[in-house]
Amino acid sequence: MLIYLRVLRDVPANWLTVWNHLLGGLILVPLLLTLHAPTGPQFVTLVCFAVFQMGLAYWLIAKGLQSVSPQEAGTITLLEPILNPVWLTWSRRTPKCLTP
């Protein structure tokens, strides 16, 4: 995925983000037809997740790949979940799930 985003670096990142999410959503339509419709609060949560967690992050990585190699972007992307406990320790906060 990162290589294709790098190849298309001259295309605006916002269009890449929109098209990738729309096509991914279309592929999942058959699965959605088998599920129950979300309630109002669930729908709001899904929209917020889509916009902020997925859309914004995808747009930022597409924007960053205009100036960074795919190898460097892949390494940073893989290091982030590994370093999450380190950032948590440095911030001296204990997650609620680990609090007795």
CSV table of C-alpha atoms in Angstrom, one decimal:
chain,number,residue,atom,x,y,z
A,1,MET,CA,0.0,0.0,0.0
A,2,LEU,CA,2.8,2.4,0.9
A,3,ILE,CA,4.5,1.8,-2.4
A,4,TYR,CA,1.4,2.6,-4.4
A,5,LEU,CA,0.9,5.8,-2.4
A,6,ARG,CA,4.5,6.7,-3.1
A,7,VAL,CA,4.0,6.0,-6.9
A,8,LEU,CA,0.9,8.3,-6.8
A,9,ARG,CA,2.6,11.1,-4.8
A,10,ASP,CA,1.7,13.7,-7.4
A,11,VAL,CA,-2.0,13.0,-6.8
A,12,PRO,CA,-3.5,15.1,-4.0
A,13,ALA,CA,-3.5,13.1,-0.8
A,14,ASN,CA,-7.2,14.0,0.0
A,15,TRP,CA,-8.4,12.4,-3.2
A,16,LEU,CA,-6.3,9.2,-2.6
A,17,THR,CA,-7.8,9.0,0.9
A,18,VAL,CA,-11.4,9.4,-0.3
A,19,TRP,CA,-11.1,6.9,-3.2
A,20,ASN,CA,-9.4,4.3,-1.1
A,21,HIS,CA,-12.0,4.5,1.6
A,22,LEU,CA,-14.9,4.6,-0.8
A,23,LEU,CA,-13.7,1.5,-2.7
A,24,GLY,CA,-12.9,-0.3,0.5
A,25,GLY,CA,-16.5,0.5,1.7
A,26,LEU,CA,-18.0,-0.8,-1.5
A,27,ILE,CA,-16.1,-4.1,-1.1
A,28,LEU,CA,-17.6,-4.5,2.4
A,29,VAL,CA,-21.3,-3.8,1.3
A,30,PRO,CA,-22.2,-7.5,1.1
A,31,LEU,CA,-21.0,-8.0,4.7
A,32,LEU,CA,-23.0,-5.0,5.9
A,33,LEU,CA,-26.2,-6.3,4.4
A,34,THR,CA,-26.0,-9.3,6.8
A,35,LEU,CA,-25.6,-7.1,9.9
A,36,HIS,CA,-28.1,-5.2,12.0
A,37,ALA,CA,-28.3,-1.4,11.5
A,38,PRO,CA,-26.4,0.6,14.2
A,39,THR,CA,-28.2,2.7,16.7
A,40,GLY,CA,-27.9,6.5,16.7
A,41,PRO,CA,-24.9,6.7,19.2
A,42,GLN,CA,-23.2,3.7,17.5
A,43,PHE,CA,-23.6,5.5,14.1
A,44,VAL,CA,-22.0,8.7,15.5
A,45,THR,CA,-19.2,6.6,17.0
A,46,LEU,CA,-18.6,4.9,13.6
A,47,VAL,CA,-18.5,8.3,11.8
A,48,CYS,CA,-16.0,9.7,14.2
A,49,PHE,CA,-13.9,6.6,13.9
A,50,ALA,CA,-14.0,6.8,10.1
A,51,VAL,CA,-13.1,10.5,10.0
A,52,PHE,CA,-10.5,10.8,12.7
A,53,GLN,CA,-9.0,7.4,13.2
A,54,MET,CA,-9.0,6.2,9.6
A,55,GLY,CA,-9.4,9.2,7.3
A,56,LEU,CA,-7.1,11.7,9.0
A,57,ALA,CA,-4.3,9.1,9.6
A,58,TYR,CA,-4.5,7.8,6.0
A,59,TRP,CA,-4.5,11.4,4.7
A,60,LEU,CA,-1.4,12.3,6.8
A,61,ILE,CA,0.5,9.2,5.6
A,62,ALA,CA,-0.4,9.9,2.0
A,63,LYS,CA,0.7,13.5,2.5
A,64,GLY,CA,4.0,12.4,4.2
A,65,LEU,CA,4.8,9.9,1.4
A,66,GLN,CA,5.2,12.8,-1.0
A,67,SER,CA,8.5,13.5,0.7
A,68,VAL,CA,9.5,10.3,2.6
A,69,SER,CA,10.5,6.9,1.1
A,70,PRO,CA,8.1,3.9,1.5
A,71,GLN,CA,10.8,2.1,3.5
A,72,GLU,CA,11.1,4.9,6.0
A,73,ALA,CA,7.3,5.3,6.3
A,74,GLY,CA,6.9,1.5,6.7
A,75,THR,CA,9.5,1.4,9.5
A,76,ILE,CA,7.9,4.3,11.3
A,77,THR,CA,4.5,2.7,11.0
A,78,LEU,CA,5.8,-0.6,12.4
A,79,LEU,CA,7.6,1.1,15.2
A,80,GLU,CA,4.6,3.0,16.5
A,81,PRO,CA,2.7,0.1,18.1
A,82,ILE,CA,6.0,-1.3,19.5
A,83,LEU,CA,6.9,2.0,21.1
A,84,ASN,CA,3.4,2.7,22.6
A,85,PRO,CA,4.3,1.1,26.0
A,86,VAL,CA,7.5,3.2,26.1
A,87,TRP,CA,5.5,6.4,25.5
A,88,LEU,CA,3.1,5.4,28.2
A,89,THR,CA,5.9,4.7,30.7
A,90,TRP,CA,7.6,8.0,29.9
A,91,SER,CA,4.3,9.9,30.5
A,92,ARG,CA,4.1,8.1,33.9
A,93,ARG,CA,0.4,7.2,33.4
A,94,THR,CA,-1.0,3.8,34.1
A,95,PRO,CA,-3.8,2.6,31.8
A,96,LYS,CA,-7.1,1.9,33.5
A,97,CYS,CA,-7.0,-1.7,32.4
A,98,LEU,CA,-3.8,-2.2,34.4
A,99,THR,CA,-5.0,-0.4,37.6
A,100,PRO,CA,-6.2,-2.8,40.3
